[in-house]
Amino acid sequence: MAAFLTPDGFVQPSVSAVLREGSVITEAGRYAVHAFASRGAHRRTPLGSHPVRASEPVLLVPGFLAGDSSLGLMSRTLRHQGFRTYRADIRANVGCTLAAAGQLEERLEEITQRRGSKVRIVGHSLGGMLARGVAARRPDLVAGIVTMGSPMLAPGAHHVSLARSVDLLVRLNRAGMRNLMAEDCVAGACAQESFDQARAPLPEGVDFTAIYSRRDGIVDWRACVDPVARPVEVRSSHLGMAFDPAVIGAVSAALRPDDVVSVVEVDRGEIA
């Protein structure tokens, strides 16, 4: 992987850091408890009472090696809260990042034409980096973005296990398997262009919230705190950000920027 993807000041998490990802079991348990409580609350809700419908559609973009299903639980919860969510149509985020960005742009155009409104994007890890690049290039399609554990400042500052996965994809691509990352995607001009897109200036009017966790065992959390974003810290593993109720609460608050919600409340996980 090219050295420019890990600028000075950022480091790969230690080999033992991945042990922090074990908290994903606890986070999954919290989601189950929260979902059970929400069903009970829904049954007690007066007939005909519904959450206020958000005016802008929401597109969910999965992280590296993941597909749309990885954000299925988050999508379900957001829908119950009044958001109209859409999939990115990504079965597995394992291909060229520039090609994925192009596909994401086409999906945004489709949703915008269908709903007659700009879209808000929620991206997990690599999905957030793709979202930021598209938002900078097509502000006419994007109202705002929410990133979760997305190392935009240093894509190469990730755990060695992830680096090995990238290396395997490159080897398989060399062997003739199509639609996988090529060497140019991680060490050549393609990688440089993708990196530049993820750091491009965001036009005024595009809302940006960056959710990060110091407990992240996959990427350097400091690389997830974009200086132009509204930073929101949570206590979650990298994988758990996809369904941890506290993270979903932070996402929900970020998707309604006009609501009066304090960052402190979001950080404490008091919004579910």
XYZ file of C-alpha atoms in Angstrom, residues 1 11-18 64 156-168 217-219:
26
model
C 0.000 0.000 0.000
C -0.287 4.935 12.654
C -1.743 1.506 12.125
C -3.490 0.166 15.240
C -1.370 -2.348 17.138
C -1.831 -6.050 16.522
C -3.577 -6.412 19.894
C -5.922 -3.497 19.160
C -8.267 -5.836 17.335
C -14.807 -2.327 3.075
C -3.659 3.372 5.240
C -3.810 3.703 9.044
C -5.686 0.447 9.529
C -5.051 -2.855 11.289
C -2.675 -5.358 9.715
C -5.544 -7.841 9.258
C -7.243 -5.380 6.935
C -3.980 -4.839 5.053
C -3.761 -8.590 4.484
C -7.304 -8.609 3.114
C -6.361 -5.863 0.654
C -3.268 -7.812 -0.390
C -5.396 -10.913 -1.006
C -9.605 -1.498 16.868
C -9.483 -1.380 13.063
C -8.461 2.173 12.117
